[in-house]
Tab-separated table of C-alpha atoms in Angstrom:
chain	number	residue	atom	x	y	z
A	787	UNK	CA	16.322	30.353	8.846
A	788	UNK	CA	18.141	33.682	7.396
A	789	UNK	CA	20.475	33.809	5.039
A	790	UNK	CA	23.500	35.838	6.845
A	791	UNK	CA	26.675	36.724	5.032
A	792	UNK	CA	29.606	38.532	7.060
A	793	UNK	CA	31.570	41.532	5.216
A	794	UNK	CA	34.170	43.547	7.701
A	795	UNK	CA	31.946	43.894	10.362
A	796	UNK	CA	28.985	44.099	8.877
A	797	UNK	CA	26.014	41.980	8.309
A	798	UNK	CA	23.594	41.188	4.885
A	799	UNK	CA	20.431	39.063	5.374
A	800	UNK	CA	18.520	37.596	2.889
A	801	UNK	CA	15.102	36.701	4.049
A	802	UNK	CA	12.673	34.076	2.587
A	803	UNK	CA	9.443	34.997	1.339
A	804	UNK	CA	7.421	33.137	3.510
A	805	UNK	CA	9.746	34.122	7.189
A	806	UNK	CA	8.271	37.933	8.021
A	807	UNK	CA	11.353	39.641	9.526
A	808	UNK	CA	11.374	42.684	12.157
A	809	UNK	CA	14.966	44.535	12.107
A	810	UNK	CA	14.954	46.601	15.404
A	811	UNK	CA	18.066	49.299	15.840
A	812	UNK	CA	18.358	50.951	18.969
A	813	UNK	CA	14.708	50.216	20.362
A	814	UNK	CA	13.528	51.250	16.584
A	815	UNK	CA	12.006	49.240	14.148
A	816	UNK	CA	14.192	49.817	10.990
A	817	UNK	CA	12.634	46.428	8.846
A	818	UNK	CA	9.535	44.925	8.913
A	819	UNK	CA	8.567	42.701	6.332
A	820	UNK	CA	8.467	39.047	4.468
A	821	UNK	CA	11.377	38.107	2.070
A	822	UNK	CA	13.471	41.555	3.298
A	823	UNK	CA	17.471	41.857	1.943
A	824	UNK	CA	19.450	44.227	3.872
A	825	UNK	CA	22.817	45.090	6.138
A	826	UNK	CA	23.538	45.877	9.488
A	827	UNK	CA	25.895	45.789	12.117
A	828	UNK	CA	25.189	42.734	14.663
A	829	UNK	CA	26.092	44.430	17.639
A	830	UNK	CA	23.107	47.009	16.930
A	831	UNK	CA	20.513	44.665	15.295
A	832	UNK	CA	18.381	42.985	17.236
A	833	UNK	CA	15.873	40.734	14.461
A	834	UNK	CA	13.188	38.489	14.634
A	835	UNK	CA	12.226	35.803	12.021
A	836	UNK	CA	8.543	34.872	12.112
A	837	UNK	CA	7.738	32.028	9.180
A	838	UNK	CA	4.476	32.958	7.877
A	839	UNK	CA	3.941	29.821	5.975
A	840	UNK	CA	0.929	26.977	6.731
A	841	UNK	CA	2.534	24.566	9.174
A	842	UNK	CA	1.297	21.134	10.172
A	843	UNK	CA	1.453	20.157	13.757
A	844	UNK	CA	0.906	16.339	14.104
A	845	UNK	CA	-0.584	15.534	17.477
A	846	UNK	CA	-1.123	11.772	19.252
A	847	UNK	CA	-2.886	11.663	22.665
A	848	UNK	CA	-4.819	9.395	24.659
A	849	UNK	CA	-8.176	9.818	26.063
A	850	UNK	CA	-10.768	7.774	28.171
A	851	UNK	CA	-14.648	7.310	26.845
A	852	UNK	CA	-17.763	7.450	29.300
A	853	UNK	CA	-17.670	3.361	29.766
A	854	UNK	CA	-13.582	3.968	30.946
A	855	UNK	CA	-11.986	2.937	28.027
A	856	UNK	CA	-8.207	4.003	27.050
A	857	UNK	CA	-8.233	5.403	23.368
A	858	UNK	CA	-6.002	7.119	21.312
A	859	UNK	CA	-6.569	9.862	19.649
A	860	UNK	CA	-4.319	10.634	16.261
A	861	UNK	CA	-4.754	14.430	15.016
A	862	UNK	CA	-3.317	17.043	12.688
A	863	UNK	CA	-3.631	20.908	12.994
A	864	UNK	CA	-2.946	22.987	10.301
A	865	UNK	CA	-1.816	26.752	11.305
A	866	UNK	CA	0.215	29.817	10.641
A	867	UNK	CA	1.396	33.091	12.164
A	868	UNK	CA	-1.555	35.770	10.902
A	869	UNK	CA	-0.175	38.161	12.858
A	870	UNK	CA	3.845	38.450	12.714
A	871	UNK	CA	3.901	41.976	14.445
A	872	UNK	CA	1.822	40.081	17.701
A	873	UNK	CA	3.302	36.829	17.635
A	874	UNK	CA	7.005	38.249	17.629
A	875	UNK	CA	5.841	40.283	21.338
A	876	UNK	CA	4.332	37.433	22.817
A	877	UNK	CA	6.691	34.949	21.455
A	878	UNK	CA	10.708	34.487	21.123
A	879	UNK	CA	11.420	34.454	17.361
A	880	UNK	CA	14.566	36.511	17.436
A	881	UNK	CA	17.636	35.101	15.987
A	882	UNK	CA	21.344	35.376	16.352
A	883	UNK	CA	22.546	38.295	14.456
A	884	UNK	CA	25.807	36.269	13.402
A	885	UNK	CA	24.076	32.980	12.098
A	886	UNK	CA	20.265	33.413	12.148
A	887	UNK	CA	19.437	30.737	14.277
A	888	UNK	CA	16.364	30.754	16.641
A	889	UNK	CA	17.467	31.989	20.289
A	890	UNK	CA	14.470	30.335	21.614
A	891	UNK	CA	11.741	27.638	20.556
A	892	UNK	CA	8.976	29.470	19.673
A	893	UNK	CA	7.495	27.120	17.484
A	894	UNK	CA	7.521	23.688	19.772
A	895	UNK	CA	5.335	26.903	22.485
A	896	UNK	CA	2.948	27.333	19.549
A	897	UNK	CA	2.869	22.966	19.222
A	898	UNK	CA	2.537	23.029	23.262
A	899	UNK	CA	-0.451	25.445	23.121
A	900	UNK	CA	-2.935	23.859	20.152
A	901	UNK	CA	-1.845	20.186	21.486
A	902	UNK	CA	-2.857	20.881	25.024
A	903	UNK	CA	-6.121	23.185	24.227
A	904	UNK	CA	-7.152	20.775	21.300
A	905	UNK	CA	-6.529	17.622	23.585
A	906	UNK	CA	-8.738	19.524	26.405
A	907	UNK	CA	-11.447	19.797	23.797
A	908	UNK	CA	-10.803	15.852	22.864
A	909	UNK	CA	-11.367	14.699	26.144
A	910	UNK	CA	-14.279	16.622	26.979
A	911	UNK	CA	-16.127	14.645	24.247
A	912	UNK	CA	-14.968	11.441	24.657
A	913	UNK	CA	-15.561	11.710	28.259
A	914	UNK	CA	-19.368	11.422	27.568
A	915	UNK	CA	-19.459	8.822	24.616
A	916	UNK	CA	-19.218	5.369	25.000
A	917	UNK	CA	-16.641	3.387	23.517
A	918	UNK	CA	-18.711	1.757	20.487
A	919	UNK	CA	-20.487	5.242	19.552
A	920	UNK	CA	-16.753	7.126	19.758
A	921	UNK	CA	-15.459	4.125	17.046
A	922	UNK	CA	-18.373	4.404	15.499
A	923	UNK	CA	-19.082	8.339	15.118
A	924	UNK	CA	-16.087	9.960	17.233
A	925	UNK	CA	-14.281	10.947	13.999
A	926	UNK	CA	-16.393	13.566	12.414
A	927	UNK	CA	-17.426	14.406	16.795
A	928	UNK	CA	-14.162	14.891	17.991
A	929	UNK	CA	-13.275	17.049	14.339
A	930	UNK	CA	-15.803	19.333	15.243
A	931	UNK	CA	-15.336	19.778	18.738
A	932	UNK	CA	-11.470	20.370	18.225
A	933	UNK	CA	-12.182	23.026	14.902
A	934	UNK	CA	-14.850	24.509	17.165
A	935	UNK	CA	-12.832	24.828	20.543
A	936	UNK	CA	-9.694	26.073	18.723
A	937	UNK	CA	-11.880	28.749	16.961
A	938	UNK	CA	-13.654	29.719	20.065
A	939	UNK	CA	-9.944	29.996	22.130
A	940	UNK	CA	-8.876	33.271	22.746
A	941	UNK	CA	-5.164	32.847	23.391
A	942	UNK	CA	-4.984	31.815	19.941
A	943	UNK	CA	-5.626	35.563	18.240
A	944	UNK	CA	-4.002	37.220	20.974
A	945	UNK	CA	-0.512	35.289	19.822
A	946	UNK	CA	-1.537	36.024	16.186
A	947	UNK	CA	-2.097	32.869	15.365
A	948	UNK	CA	-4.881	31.406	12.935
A	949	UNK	CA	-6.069	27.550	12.824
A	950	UNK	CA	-6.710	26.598	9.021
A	951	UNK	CA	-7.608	23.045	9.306
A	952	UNK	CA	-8.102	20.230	11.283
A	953	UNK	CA	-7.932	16.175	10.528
A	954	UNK	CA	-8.439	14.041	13.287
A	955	UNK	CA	-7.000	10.562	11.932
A	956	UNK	CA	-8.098	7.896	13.772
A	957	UNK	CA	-9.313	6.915	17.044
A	958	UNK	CA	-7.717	3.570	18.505
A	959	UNK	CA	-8.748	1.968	21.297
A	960	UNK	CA	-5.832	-0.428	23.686
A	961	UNK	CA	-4.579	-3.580	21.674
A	962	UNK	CA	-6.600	-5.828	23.880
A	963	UNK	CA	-10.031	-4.402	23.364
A	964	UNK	CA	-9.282	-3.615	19.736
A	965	UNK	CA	-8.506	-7.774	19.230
A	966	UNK	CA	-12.229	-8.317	21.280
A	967	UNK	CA	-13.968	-5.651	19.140
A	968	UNK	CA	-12.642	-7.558	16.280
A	969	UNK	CA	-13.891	-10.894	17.537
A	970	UNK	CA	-17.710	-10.630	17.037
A	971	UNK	CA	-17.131	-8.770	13.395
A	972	UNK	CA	-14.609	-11.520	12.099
A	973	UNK	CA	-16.891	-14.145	13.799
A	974	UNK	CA	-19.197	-12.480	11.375
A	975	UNK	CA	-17.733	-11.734	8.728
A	976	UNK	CA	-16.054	-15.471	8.691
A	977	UNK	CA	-19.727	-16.766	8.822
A	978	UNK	CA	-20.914	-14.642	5.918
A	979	UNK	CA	-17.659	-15.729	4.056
A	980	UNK	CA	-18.694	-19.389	4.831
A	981	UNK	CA	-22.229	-18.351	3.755
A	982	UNK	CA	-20.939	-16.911	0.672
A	983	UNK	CA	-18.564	-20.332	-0.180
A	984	UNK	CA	-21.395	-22.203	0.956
A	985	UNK	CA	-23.483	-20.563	-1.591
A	986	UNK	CA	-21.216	-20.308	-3.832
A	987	UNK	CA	-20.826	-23.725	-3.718
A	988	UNK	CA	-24.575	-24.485	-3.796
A	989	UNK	CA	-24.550	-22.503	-7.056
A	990	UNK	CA	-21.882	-24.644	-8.711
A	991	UNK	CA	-23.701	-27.706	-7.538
A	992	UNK	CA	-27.360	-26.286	-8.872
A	993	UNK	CA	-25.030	-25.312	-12.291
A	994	UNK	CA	-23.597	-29.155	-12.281
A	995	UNK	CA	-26.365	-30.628	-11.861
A	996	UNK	CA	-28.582	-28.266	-14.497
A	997	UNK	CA	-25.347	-28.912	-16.988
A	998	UNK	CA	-25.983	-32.700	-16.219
A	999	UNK	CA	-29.324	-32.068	-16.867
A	1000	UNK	CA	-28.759	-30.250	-20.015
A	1001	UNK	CA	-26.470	-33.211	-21.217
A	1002	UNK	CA	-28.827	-35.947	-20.385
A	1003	UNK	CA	-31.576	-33.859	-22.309
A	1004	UNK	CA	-29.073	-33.743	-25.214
A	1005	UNK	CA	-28.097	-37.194	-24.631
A	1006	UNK	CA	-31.677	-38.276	-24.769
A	1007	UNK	CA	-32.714	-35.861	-27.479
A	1008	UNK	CA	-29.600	-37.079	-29.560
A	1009	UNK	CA	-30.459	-41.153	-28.445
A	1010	UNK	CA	-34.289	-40.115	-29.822
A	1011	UNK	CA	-32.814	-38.347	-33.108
A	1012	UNK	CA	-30.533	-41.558	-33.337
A	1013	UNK	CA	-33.800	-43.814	-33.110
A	1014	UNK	CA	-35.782	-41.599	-35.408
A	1015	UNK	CA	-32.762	-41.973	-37.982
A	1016	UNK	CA	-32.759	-45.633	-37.970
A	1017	UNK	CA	-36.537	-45.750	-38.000
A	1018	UNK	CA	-36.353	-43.598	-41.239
A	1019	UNK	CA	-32.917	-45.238	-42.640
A	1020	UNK	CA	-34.873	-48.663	-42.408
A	1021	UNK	CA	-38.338	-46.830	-44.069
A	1022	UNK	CA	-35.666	-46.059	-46.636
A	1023	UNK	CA	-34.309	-49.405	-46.604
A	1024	UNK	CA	-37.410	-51.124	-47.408
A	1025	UNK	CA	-39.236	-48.805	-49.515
A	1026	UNK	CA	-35.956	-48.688	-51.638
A	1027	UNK	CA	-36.113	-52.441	-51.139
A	1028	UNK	CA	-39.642	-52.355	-52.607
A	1029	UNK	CA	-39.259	-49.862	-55.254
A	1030	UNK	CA	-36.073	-52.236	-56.148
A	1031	UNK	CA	-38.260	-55.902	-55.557
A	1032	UNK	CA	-41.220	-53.521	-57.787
A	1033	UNK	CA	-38.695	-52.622	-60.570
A	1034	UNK	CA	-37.432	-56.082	-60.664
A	1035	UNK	CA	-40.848	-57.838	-61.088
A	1036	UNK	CA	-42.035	-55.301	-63.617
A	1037	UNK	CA	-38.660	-56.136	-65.167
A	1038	UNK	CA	-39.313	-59.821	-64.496
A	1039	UNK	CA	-42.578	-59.414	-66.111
A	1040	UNK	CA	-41.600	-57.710	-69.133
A	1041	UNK	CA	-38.865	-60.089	-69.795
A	1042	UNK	CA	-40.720	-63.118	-69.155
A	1043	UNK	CA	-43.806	-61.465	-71.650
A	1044	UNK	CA	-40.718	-60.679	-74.093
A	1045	UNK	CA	-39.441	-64.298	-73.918
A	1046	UNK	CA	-42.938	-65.626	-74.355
A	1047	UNK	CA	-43.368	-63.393	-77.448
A	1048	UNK	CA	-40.114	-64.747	-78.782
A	1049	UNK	CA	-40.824	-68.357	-77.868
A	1050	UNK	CA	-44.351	-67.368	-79.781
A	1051	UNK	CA	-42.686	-66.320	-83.216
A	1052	UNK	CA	-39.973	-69.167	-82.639
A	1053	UNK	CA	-42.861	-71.495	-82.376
A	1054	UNK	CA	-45.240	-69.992	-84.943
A	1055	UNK	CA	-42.232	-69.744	-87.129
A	1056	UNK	CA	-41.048	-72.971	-86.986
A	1057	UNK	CA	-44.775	-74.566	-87.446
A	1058	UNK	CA	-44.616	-72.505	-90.187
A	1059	UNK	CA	-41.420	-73.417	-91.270
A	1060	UNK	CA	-42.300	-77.219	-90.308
A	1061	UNK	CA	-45.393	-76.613	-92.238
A	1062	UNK	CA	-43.770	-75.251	-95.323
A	1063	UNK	CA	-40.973	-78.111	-95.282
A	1064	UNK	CA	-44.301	-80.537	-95.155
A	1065	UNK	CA	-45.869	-79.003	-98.099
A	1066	UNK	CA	-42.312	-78.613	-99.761
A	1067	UNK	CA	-41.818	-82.797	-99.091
A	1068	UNK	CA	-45.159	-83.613	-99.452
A	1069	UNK	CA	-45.567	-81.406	-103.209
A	1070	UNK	CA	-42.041	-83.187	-104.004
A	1071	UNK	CA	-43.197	-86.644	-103.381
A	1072	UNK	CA	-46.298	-86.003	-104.994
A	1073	UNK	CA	-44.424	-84.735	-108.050
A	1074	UNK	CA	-41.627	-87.739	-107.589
A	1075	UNK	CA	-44.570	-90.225	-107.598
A	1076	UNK	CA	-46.297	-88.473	-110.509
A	1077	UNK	CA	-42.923	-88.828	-112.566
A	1078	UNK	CA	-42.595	-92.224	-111.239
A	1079	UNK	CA	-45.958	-93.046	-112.129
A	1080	UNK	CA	-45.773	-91.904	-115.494
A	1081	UNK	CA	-42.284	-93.289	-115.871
A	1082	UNK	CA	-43.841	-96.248	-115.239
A	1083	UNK	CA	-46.799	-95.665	-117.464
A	1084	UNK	CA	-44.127	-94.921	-120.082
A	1085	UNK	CA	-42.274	-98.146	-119.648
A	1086	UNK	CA	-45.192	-100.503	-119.311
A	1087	UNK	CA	-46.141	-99.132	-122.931
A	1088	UNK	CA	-42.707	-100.073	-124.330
A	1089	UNK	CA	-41.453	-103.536	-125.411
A	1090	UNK	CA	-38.540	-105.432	-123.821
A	1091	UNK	CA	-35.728	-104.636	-126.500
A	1092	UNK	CA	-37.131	-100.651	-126.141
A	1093	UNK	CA	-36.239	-101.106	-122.742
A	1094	UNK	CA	-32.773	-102.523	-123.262
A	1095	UNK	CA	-31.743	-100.365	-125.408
A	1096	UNK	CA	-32.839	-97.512	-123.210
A	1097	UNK	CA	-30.631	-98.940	-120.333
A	1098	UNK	CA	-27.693	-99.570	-122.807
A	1099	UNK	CA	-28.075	-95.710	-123.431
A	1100	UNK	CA	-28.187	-94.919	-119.766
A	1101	UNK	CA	-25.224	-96.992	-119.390
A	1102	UNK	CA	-23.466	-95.721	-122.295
A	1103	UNK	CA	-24.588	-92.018	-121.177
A	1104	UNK	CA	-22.867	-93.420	-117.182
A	1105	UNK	CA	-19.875	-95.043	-118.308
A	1106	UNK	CA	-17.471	-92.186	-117.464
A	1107	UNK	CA	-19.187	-92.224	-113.553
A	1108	UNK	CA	-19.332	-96.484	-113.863
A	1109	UNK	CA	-16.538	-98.100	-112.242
A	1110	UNK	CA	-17.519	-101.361	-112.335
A	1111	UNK	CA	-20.454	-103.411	-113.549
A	1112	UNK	CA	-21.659	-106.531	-112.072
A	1113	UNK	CA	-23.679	-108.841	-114.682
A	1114	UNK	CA	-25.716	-111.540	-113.658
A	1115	UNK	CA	-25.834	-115.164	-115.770
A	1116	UNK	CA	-29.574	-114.456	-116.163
A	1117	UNK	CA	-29.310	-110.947	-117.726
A	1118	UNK	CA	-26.436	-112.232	-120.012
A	1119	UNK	CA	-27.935	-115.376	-121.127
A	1120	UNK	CA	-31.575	-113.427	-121.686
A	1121	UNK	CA	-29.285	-111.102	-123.575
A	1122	UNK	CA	-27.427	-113.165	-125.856
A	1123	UNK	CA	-30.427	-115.154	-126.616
A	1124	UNK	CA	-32.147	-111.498	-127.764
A	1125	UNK	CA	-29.248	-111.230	-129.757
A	1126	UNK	CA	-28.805	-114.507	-131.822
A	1127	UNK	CA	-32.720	-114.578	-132.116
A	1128	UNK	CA	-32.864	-110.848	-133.408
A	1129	UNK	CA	-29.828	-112.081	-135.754
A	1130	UNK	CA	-31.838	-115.570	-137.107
A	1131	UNK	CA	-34.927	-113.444	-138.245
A	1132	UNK	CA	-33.746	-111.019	-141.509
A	1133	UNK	CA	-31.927	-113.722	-142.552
């Protein structure tokens, strides 16, 4: 819409630059242009405001396929005026001179026309597909057919106006068939999502029972590694056992060798010892007997008062060790009789 400003009776518009505006003054054409600023008087102007701009012109409608069944069709149209000049004559697009509002509609008559010659194009397609194939394909169909028949419509140019682009959005068939066209596919897709759990859950069985596996494997491999241990801790055992049972009877051996060596000297030294004590006793005696014997050869050469007066000097030599000394009658008398005979002779 126009800017319009009011000054003592006159008028200033300030146009956009995408609304093309025709000032006409007295049957003349005084501005023509997009994004125009200029005065005039309002009771002389007469203007028109074309937009220029790309518009979108959402569009819903229903339609009915070759098997006779209701769909709806959801579309968007892209246009815009290519032709101000044309579209201003075959349209309204003049505006009030005092506040630059629209007089007419012009643009719900440009909606009208693409709706109803796009929808004419729509049904002529979906007429002669099927309900499945027009879900299936009718999209990219029904695009086409609308782009094409727009293209190919000649009331389109004549009003200046130029088609850019068209979406068609979705095609939708009534609630009810839509819910039984989505029976069979969830029916299917629940069963492959049961397949899939079911699977899934074969998998995790098939990995259980391969991780059981694996631990009875260990478990066995570990019980056989256990056995093989004890097996070789008891080789240990007893060859340590016989290396010990070895050491001690070469131990044994050597002491019992050692302590028969010992018990050897010990013996031969104390037969020698025994012998040279013998010899010792026996040379002793011998010489004791000799002495004895010639002691006694001595004294059986000597006369009784010899041998009296030799034991009066052994006495006299012992009286300091004598402490007492026993004499018999006999000895005495055989004494004094020596005496007073020895003392009878000289004289």
């Amino acid at each position: 819409m126009a800017d319009i400003t009011r000054r003592l009776g006159w008028r200033h518009l300030r146009g956009a630059p995408t609304a093309h505006v025709r000032h006409h003054r007295s049957g003349q054409l005084v501005h023509d242009g997009p994004g125009l600023s200029f005065w005039y008087r309002s009771l002389t102007a007469a203007l028109s405001e074309v937009p220029v701009d790309d518009r979108e012109l959402a569009m819903t409608f229903h339609a009915r396929t070759s098997d006779f069944q209701d769909v709806a069709v959801q579309a968007t149209v892209t246009y815009r005026v290519s032709d101000p000049a044309i579209a201003a004559a075959r349209l309204d697009f003049s505006i009030d001179p005092d506040t630059g509002t629209w007089r007419g509609a012009p643009l719900e008559q440009l909606g009208s026309l693409l709706t109803e010659t796009a929808q004419q194009h729509a049904l002529d397609v979906l007429a002669r597909t099927s309900l499945a194939a027009a879900l299936m394909d009718g999209v990219a169909a029904v695009r086409e057919r609308i782009a094409g028949g727009l293209d190919a419509e000649p009331r389109l140019p004549a009003t200046g106006i130029e088609v850019v682009a068209v979406r068609v959005v979705a095609l939708r068939p009534e609630p009810e068939v839509e819910r039984a066209l989505r029976t069979p596919a969830r029916e299917q897709i629940q069963q492959d999502a049961d397949k899939a759990t079911y699977e899934r859950r074969a998998v995790a069985v098939e990995r259980e029972r391969a991780i059981a596996e694996n631990e009875l494997a260990s478990q066995i491999e570990l019980a056989r590694r256990e056995e093989q241990l004890v097996d070789q801790r008891g080789t240990n055992a007893r060859r340590e056992a016989e290396e010990h049972a070895a050491a001690d009877a070469v131990r044994a051996t050597a002491e019992a060798a050692r302590t028969v060596r010992l018990a050897d000297a010990e013996a031969t030294r104390a037969v020698r010892l025994a012998k040279a004590e013998a010899e010792a006793a026996r040379g002793l005696g011998q010489a004791r007997a000799e002495a004895q014997a010639a002691w006694l050869r001595v004294h059986a050469d000597v006369d009784v008062a010899t041998l009296h007066a030799l034991t009066g000097t052994r006495l006299a030599e012992n009286l300091p060790r004598i402490d007492s000394v026993t004499v018999s009658p006999d000895v005495l008398t055989g004494l004094l009789s020596r005496l007073g005979g020895t003392s009878e002779g000289p004289a």
